[in-house]
PDB file of C-alpha atoms and ligand atoms in Angstrom:
ATOM      1  CA  UNK A 318      28.552  -9.996  68.146  1.00 51.00           C
ATOM      2  CA  UNK A 319      26.214 -12.824  68.864  1.00 55.00           C
ATOM      3  CA  UNK A 320      22.516 -12.154  69.097  1.00 55.00           C
ATOM      4  CA  UNK A 321      20.779 -14.817  71.081  1.00 62.00           C
ATOM      5  CA  UNK A 322      17.067 -15.199  71.647  1.00 55.00           C
ATOM      6  CA  UNK A 323      17.765 -14.098  75.177  1.00 56.00           C
ATOM      7  CA  UNK A 324      19.279 -10.846  73.935  1.00 58.00           C
ATOM      8  CA  UNK A 325      16.177 -10.273  71.874  1.00 55.00           C
ATOM      9  CA  UNK A 326      13.824 -11.033  74.737  1.00 54.00           C
ATOM     10  CA  UNK A 327      15.805  -8.865  77.132  1.00 57.00           C
ATOM     11  CA  UNK A 328      15.769  -5.981  74.657  1.00 56.00           C
ATOM     12  CA  UNK A 329      12.035  -6.377  74.144  1.00 54.00           C
ATOM     13  CA  UNK A 330      11.439  -6.402  77.884  1.00 54.00           C
ATOM     14  CA  UNK A 331      13.489  -3.224  78.221  1.00 50.00           C
ATOM     15  CA  UNK A 332      11.454  -1.579  75.492  1.00 52.00           C
ATOM     16  CA  UNK A 333       8.298  -2.201  77.501  1.00 51.00           C
ATOM     17  CA  UNK A 334       9.825  -0.590  80.561  1.00 50.00           C
ATOM     18  CA  UNK A 335      11.246   2.365  78.647  1.00 52.00           C
ATOM     19  CA  UNK A 336       7.949   2.992  76.890  1.00 53.00           C
ATOM     20  CA  UNK A 337       6.229   3.983  80.137  1.00 48.00           C
ATOM     21  CA  UNK A 338       5.131   7.561  79.486  1.00 50.00           C
ATOM     22  CA  UNK A 339       6.753  10.316  81.496  1.00 46.00           C
ATOM     23  CA  UNK A 340       5.641  13.635  80.060  1.00 41.00           C
ATOM     24  CA  UNK A 341       4.096  12.951  76.677  1.00 44.00           C
ATOM     25  CA  UNK A 342       0.435  13.959  76.433  1.00 54.00           C
ATOM     26  CA  UNK A 343      -2.390  11.818  75.147  1.00 70.00           C
ATOM     27  CA  UNK A 344      -0.447   8.656  75.567  1.00 75.00           C
ATOM     28  CA  UNK A 345      -3.016   5.903  75.507  1.00 79.00           C
ATOM     29  CA  UNK A 346      -2.915   2.230  76.204  1.00 79.00           C
ATOM     30  CA  UNK A 347      -6.201   0.927  77.569  1.00 84.00           C
ATOM     31  CA  UNK A 348      -6.309  -1.881  80.150  1.00 90.00           C
ATOM     32  CA  UNK A 349      -6.773  -5.471  78.968  1.00 95.00           C
ATOM     33  CA  UNK A 350     -10.071  -7.104  80.021  1.00 96.00           C
ATOM     34  CA  UNK A 351      -9.661 -10.544  78.447  1.00 97.00           C
ATOM     35  CA  UNK A 352      -7.761 -12.832  78.844  1.00 97.00           C
ATOM     36  CA  UNK A 353      -7.931 -12.500  82.622  1.00 96.00           C
ATOM     37  CA  UNK A 354      -7.013 -14.459  85.720  1.00 96.00           C
ATOM     38  CA  UNK A 355      -8.382 -17.992  85.327  1.00 96.00           C
ATOM     39  CA  UNK A 356      -8.629 -17.916  81.517  1.00 97.00           C
ATOM     40  CA  UNK A 357      -7.516 -21.122  79.773  1.00 98.00           C
ATOM     41  CA  UNK A 358      -6.714 -21.040  76.058  1.00 98.00           C
ATOM     42  CA  UNK A 359      -6.089 -24.114  73.931  1.00 97.00           C
ATOM     43  CA  UNK A 360      -3.595 -24.107  71.083  1.00 97.00           C
ATOM     44  CA  UNK A 361      -5.249 -23.344  67.743  1.00 96.00           C
ATOM     45  CA  UNK A 362      -8.403 -21.790  69.202  1.00 97.00           C
ATOM     46  CA  UNK A 363      -9.487 -18.312  68.230  1.00 98.00           C
ATOM     47  CA  UNK A 364     -10.340 -15.792  70.914  1.00 98.00           C
ATOM     48  CA  UNK A 365     -11.206 -12.137  71.109  1.00 98.00           C
ATOM     49  CA  UNK A 366      -8.718 -10.229  73.195  1.00 97.00           C
ATOM     50  CA  UNK A 367     -10.702  -7.318  74.653  1.00 97.00           C
ATOM     51  CA  UNK A 368      -9.719  -4.073  76.312  1.00 95.00           C
ATOM     52  CA  UNK A 369     -11.464  -1.092  77.847  1.00 93.00           C
ATOM     53  CA  UNK A 370     -11.819   1.785  75.382  1.00 90.00           C
ATOM     54  CA  UNK A 371     -13.975   4.017  77.558  1.00 87.00           C
ATOM     55  CA  UNK A 372     -12.672   7.543  77.988  1.00 79.00           C
ATOM     56  CA  UNK A 373      -9.880   7.733  75.406  1.00 82.00           C
ATOM     57  CA  UNK A 374      -8.038  11.062  75.121  1.00 80.00           C
ATOM     58  CA  UNK A 375      -9.033  13.352  72.234  1.00 80.00           C
ATOM     59  CA  UNK A 376      -5.685  13.271  70.491  1.00 80.00           C
ATOM     60  CA  UNK A 377      -4.146   9.854  70.646  1.00 80.00           C
ATOM     61  CA  UNK A 378      -0.507   9.809  69.660  1.00 80.00           C
ATOM     62  CA  UNK A 379      -0.568   6.300  68.246  1.00 81.00           C
ATOM     63  CA  UNK A 380      -3.856   4.622  67.319  1.00 88.00           C
ATOM     64  CA  UNK A 381      -2.215   1.497  65.937  1.00 93.00           C
ATOM     65  CA  UNK A 382      -2.209  -1.461  68.290  1.00 94.00           C
ATOM     66  CA  UNK A 383      -0.161  -4.624  68.546  1.00 96.00           C
ATOM     67  CA  UNK A 384      -0.608  -7.672  70.760  1.00 97.00           C
ATOM     68  CA  UNK A 385       2.326  -9.818  71.784  1.00 97.00           C
ATOM     69  CA  UNK A 386       2.620 -12.918  73.935  1.00 98.00           C
ATOM     70  CA  UNK A 387       4.542 -12.888  77.174  1.00 97.00           C
ATOM     71  CA  UNK A 388       5.675 -15.858  79.237  1.00 98.00           C
ATOM     72  CA  UNK A 389       7.230 -15.887  82.680  1.00 97.00           C
ATOM     73  CA  UNK A 390       7.576 -12.099  82.706  1.00 97.00           C
ATOM     74  CA  UNK A 391       9.398 -11.987  79.370  1.00 97.00           C
ATOM     75  CA  UNK A 392       7.818 -10.687  76.182  1.00 96.00           C
ATOM     76  CA  UNK A 393       8.267 -13.323  73.463  1.00 97.00           C
ATOM     77  CA  UNK A 394       8.771 -12.470  69.773  1.00 97.00           C
ATOM     78  CA  UNK A 395       5.270 -13.848  69.030  1.00 97.00           C
ATOM     79  CA  UNK A 396       2.933 -11.240  67.574  1.00 98.00           C
ATOM     80  CA  UNK A 397      -0.700 -12.321  67.908  1.00 98.00           C
ATOM     81  CA  UNK A 398      -2.189  -9.288  66.190  1.00 98.00           C
ATOM     82  CA  UNK A 399      -0.815  -6.158  64.629  1.00 97.00           C
ATOM     83  CA  UNK A 400      -1.886  -3.031  62.775  1.00 96.00           C
ATOM     84  CA  UNK A 401      -5.353  -2.672  64.264  1.00 96.00           C
ATOM     85  CA  UNK A 402      -7.033   0.373  65.765  1.00 94.00           C
ATOM     86  CA  UNK A 403      -6.576   0.652  69.512  1.00 93.00           C
ATOM     87  CA  UNK A 404     -10.114   2.050  69.629  1.00 92.00           C
ATOM     88  CA  UNK A 405     -11.684  -1.225  68.430  1.00 94.00           C
ATOM     89  CA  UNK A 406     -11.794  -2.695  71.937  1.00 95.00           C
ATOM     90  CA  UNK A 407     -11.391  -6.240  70.630  1.00 96.00           C
ATOM     91  CA  UNK A 408      -9.377  -8.203  68.140  1.00 97.00           C
ATOM     92  CA  UNK A 409      -9.521 -11.874  67.273  1.00 98.00           C
ATOM     93  CA  UNK A 410      -6.303 -13.846  67.732  1.00 98.00           C
ATOM     94  CA  UNK A 411      -5.327 -17.473  67.165  1.00 98.00           C
ATOM     95  CA  UNK A 412      -3.655 -19.196  70.092  1.00 98.00           C
ATOM     96  CA  UNK A 413      -0.138 -20.089  68.877  1.00 96.00           C
ATOM     97  CA  UNK A 414       1.518 -23.486  69.196  1.00 95.00           C
ATOM     98  CA  UNK A 415       3.500 -22.997  72.395  1.00 96.00           C
ATOM     99  CA  UNK A 416       4.409 -25.128  75.399  1.00 96.00           C
ATOM    100  CA  UNK A 417       1.818 -25.508  78.155  1.00 97.00           C
ATOM    101  CA  UNK A 418       2.044 -22.957  80.889  1.00 97.00           C
ATOM    102  CA  UNK A 419       0.074 -20.948  83.382  1.00 97.00           C
ATOM    103  CA  UNK A 420       2.478 -18.008  83.257  1.00 97.00           C
ATOM    104  CA  UNK A 421       1.337 -16.447  79.982  1.00 98.00           C
ATOM    105  CA  UNK A 422       0.219 -12.853  79.558  1.00 97.00           C
ATOM    106  CA  UNK A 423      -0.538 -10.748  76.556  1.00 97.00           C
ATOM    107  CA  UNK A 424       0.825  -7.267  76.087  1.00 96.00           C
ATOM    108  CA  UNK A 425      -1.352  -4.698  74.376  1.00 95.00           C
ATOM    109  CA  UNK A 426       0.796  -2.015  72.809  1.00 93.00           C
ATOM    110  CA  UNK A 427      -0.521   1.399  71.962  1.00 87.00           C
ATOM    111  CA  UNK A 428       1.833   4.091  73.056  1.00 81.00           C
ATOM    112  CA  UNK A 429       3.172   1.915  75.795  1.00 85.00           C
ATOM    113  CA  UNK A 430       2.373  -1.626  76.821  1.00 89.00           C
ATOM    114  CA  UNK A 431      -0.371  -2.910  79.098  1.00 92.00           C
ATOM    115  CA  UNK A 432      -0.163  -6.422  80.470  1.00 95.00           C
ATOM    116  CA  UNK A 433      -3.062  -8.808  80.969  1.00 96.00           C
ATOM    117  CA  UNK A 434      -3.184 -10.880  84.157  1.00 96.00           C
ATOM    118  CA  UNK A 435      -1.471 -14.281  84.018  1.00 97.00           C
ATOM    119  CA  UNK A 436      -3.488 -16.961  82.207  1.00 98.00           C
ATOM    120  CA  UNK A 437      -3.033 -20.510  80.957  1.00 98.00           C
ATOM    121  CA  UNK A 438      -2.299 -21.936  77.517  1.00 98.00           C
ATOM    122  CA  UNK A 439      -2.805 -25.675  77.167  1.00 96.00           C
ATOM    123  CA  UNK A 440      -1.876 -27.784  74.152  1.00 89.00           C
ATOM    124  CA  UNK A 441      -4.443 -30.559  74.618  1.00 71.00           C
TER     125      UNK A 441
HETATM  126  C1  LIG B1149     -14.970 -12.023  68.134  1.00 63.64           C
HETATM  127  O1  LIG B1149     -15.846 -10.912  68.082  1.00 63.64           O
HETATM  128  C2  LIG B1149     -16.498 -10.761  66.826  1.00 63.64           C
HETATM  129  C3  LIG B1149     -17.305  -9.474  66.869  1.00 63.64           C
HETATM  130  O2  LIG B1149     -18.139  -9.449  67.988  1.00 63.64           O
HETATM  131  C4  LIG B1149     -17.356 -11.985  66.564  1.00 63.64           C
HETATM  132  O3  LIG B1149     -17.980 -11.859  65.286  1.00 63.64           O
HETATM  133  C5  LIG B1149     -16.475 -13.221  66.564  1.00 63.64           C
HETATM  134  O4  LIG B1149     -17.275 -14.376  66.414  1.00 63.64           O
HETATM  135  C6  LIG B1149     -15.712 -13.310  67.882  1.00 63.64           C
HETATM  136  N1  LIG B1149     -14.773 -14.426  67.820  1.00 63.64           N
HETATM  137  C7  LIG B1149     -14.685 -15.345  68.750  1.00 63.64           C
HETATM  138  C8  LIG B1149     -13.638 -16.393  68.562  1.00 63.64           C
HETATM  139  O5  LIG B1149     -15.410 -15.347  69.752  1.00 63.64           O
HETATM  140  C1  LIG B1150      -6.330  17.866  69.259  1.00 63.64           C
HETATM  141  O1  LIG B1150      -5.653  18.156  68.056  1.00 63.64           O
HETATM  142  C2  LIG B1150      -6.267  19.204  67.299  1.00 63.64           C
HETATM  143  C3  LIG B1150      -5.567  19.302  65.976  1.00 63.64           C
HETATM  144  O2  LIG B1150      -4.178  19.117  66.116  1.00 63.64           O
HETATM  145  C4  LIG B1150      -6.191  20.495  68.114  1.00 63.64           C
HETATM  146  O3  LIG B1150      -6.804  21.539  67.400  1.00 63.64           O
HETATM  147  C5  LIG B1150      -6.909  20.291  69.442  1.00 63.64           C
HETATM  148  O4  LIG B1150      -6.760  21.441  70.237  1.00 63.64           O
HETATM  149  C6  LIG B1150      -6.348  19.092  70.174  1.00 63.64           C
HETATM  150  N1  LIG B1150      -7.169  18.825  71.344  1.00 63.64           N
HETATM  151  C7  LIG B1150      -6.650  18.540  72.546  1.00 63.64           C
HETATM  152  C8  LIG B1150      -7.649  18.306  73.627  1.00 63.64           C
HETATM  153  O5  LIG B1150      -5.446  18.485  72.748  1.00 63.64           O
HETATM  154  C1  LIG B1151       6.675 -12.313  87.474  1.00 63.64           C
HETATM  155  O1  LIG B1151       6.342 -11.078  88.064  1.00 63.64           O
HETATM  156  C2  LIG B1151       5.405 -11.193  89.114  1.00 63.64           C
HETATM  157  C3  LIG B1151       4.997  -9.805  89.557  1.00 63.64           C
HETATM  158  O2  LIG B1151       6.070  -8.923  89.510  1.00 63.64           O
HETATM  159  C4  LIG B1151       6.029 -12.017  90.249  1.00 63.64           C
HETATM  160  O3  LIG B1151       5.102 -12.158  91.301  1.00 63.64           O
HETATM  161  C5  LIG B1151       6.409 -13.389  89.715  1.00 63.64           C
HETATM  162  O4  LIG B1151       7.076 -14.141  90.709  1.00 63.64           O
HETATM  163  C6  LIG B1151       7.288 -13.263  88.491  1.00 63.64           C
HETATM  164  N1  LIG B1151       7.477 -14.586  87.913  1.00 63.64           N
HETATM  165  C7  LIG B1151       8.654 -15.034  87.453  1.00 63.64           C
HETATM  166  C8  LIG B1151       8.674 -16.422  86.898  1.00 63.64           C
HETATM  167  O5  LIG B1151       9.666 -14.343  87.478  1.00 63.64           O
HETATM  168  C1  LIG B1152      -2.364  -1.541  58.211  1.00 63.64           C
HETATM  169  O1  LIG B1152      -3.772  -1.382  58.072  1.00 63.64           O
HETATM  170  C2  LIG B1152      -4.133  -0.360  57.152  1.00 63.64           C
HETATM  171  C3  LIG B1152      -5.641  -0.170  57.204  1.00 63.64           C
HETATM  172  O2  LIG B1152      -6.308  -1.400  57.307  1.00 63.64           O
HETATM  173  C4  LIG B1152      -3.627  -0.747  55.755  1.00 63.64           C
HETATM  174  O3  LIG B1152      -3.956   0.268  54.839  1.00 63.64           O
HETATM  175  C5  LIG B1152      -2.107  -0.914  55.818  1.00 63.64           C
HETATM  176  O4  LIG B1152      -1.622  -1.358  54.564  1.00 63.64           O
HETATM  177  C6  LIG B1152      -1.704  -1.905  56.900  1.00 63.64           C
HETATM  178  N1  LIG B1152      -0.259  -1.904  57.052  1.00 63.64           N
HETATM  179  C7  LIG B1152       0.452  -3.032  57.141  1.00 63.64           C
HETATM  180  C8  LIG B1152       1.919  -2.850  57.308  1.00 63.64           C
HETATM  181  O5  LIG B1152      -0.066  -4.132  57.067  1.00 63.64           O
END
């Protein structure tokens, strides 16, 4: 069996969809505040991704967060940050060396995944 990058991306995208909570209690993935619509990041810069941690449930199933990069509605294999507390509200990431585009998003994973709005990454 041949595993292409596409297979990987498709599987990752499916994971995001499947992870949407149905019945589990205290599932928690706060909304992303930054980057937002209109944000432009340049390759190599460091930025704080921020999210809203007001009103978290008492018993959070999974406190460990991960941030991944998404382009053109597909989650890429690029992990920008991992193994941080979802209650921090911010984490510093380095903008990876990727092609220019205005169709980037980040995905904040807690129990499920929350997408940021589309934003731009520029290489110059
Ligand atoms: C990210 O936030 C931390 C804590 O507020 C701050 O010390 C740091 O300078 C920020 N980083 C950037 C790139 O703004
Ligand atoms: C949170 O978990 C603790 C320990 O498992 C339990 O005693 C408590 O009732 C739970 N609280 C809620 C609001 O579910
Ligand atoms: C990505 O999804 C958004 C919202 O569902 C849609 O408006 C947009 O056309 C999609 N972009 C691509 C490249 O598929
Ligand atoms: C995750 O972070 C915790 C606390 O900072 C640390 O003890 C642990 O070793 C880290 N795990 C990985 C896989 O990096």
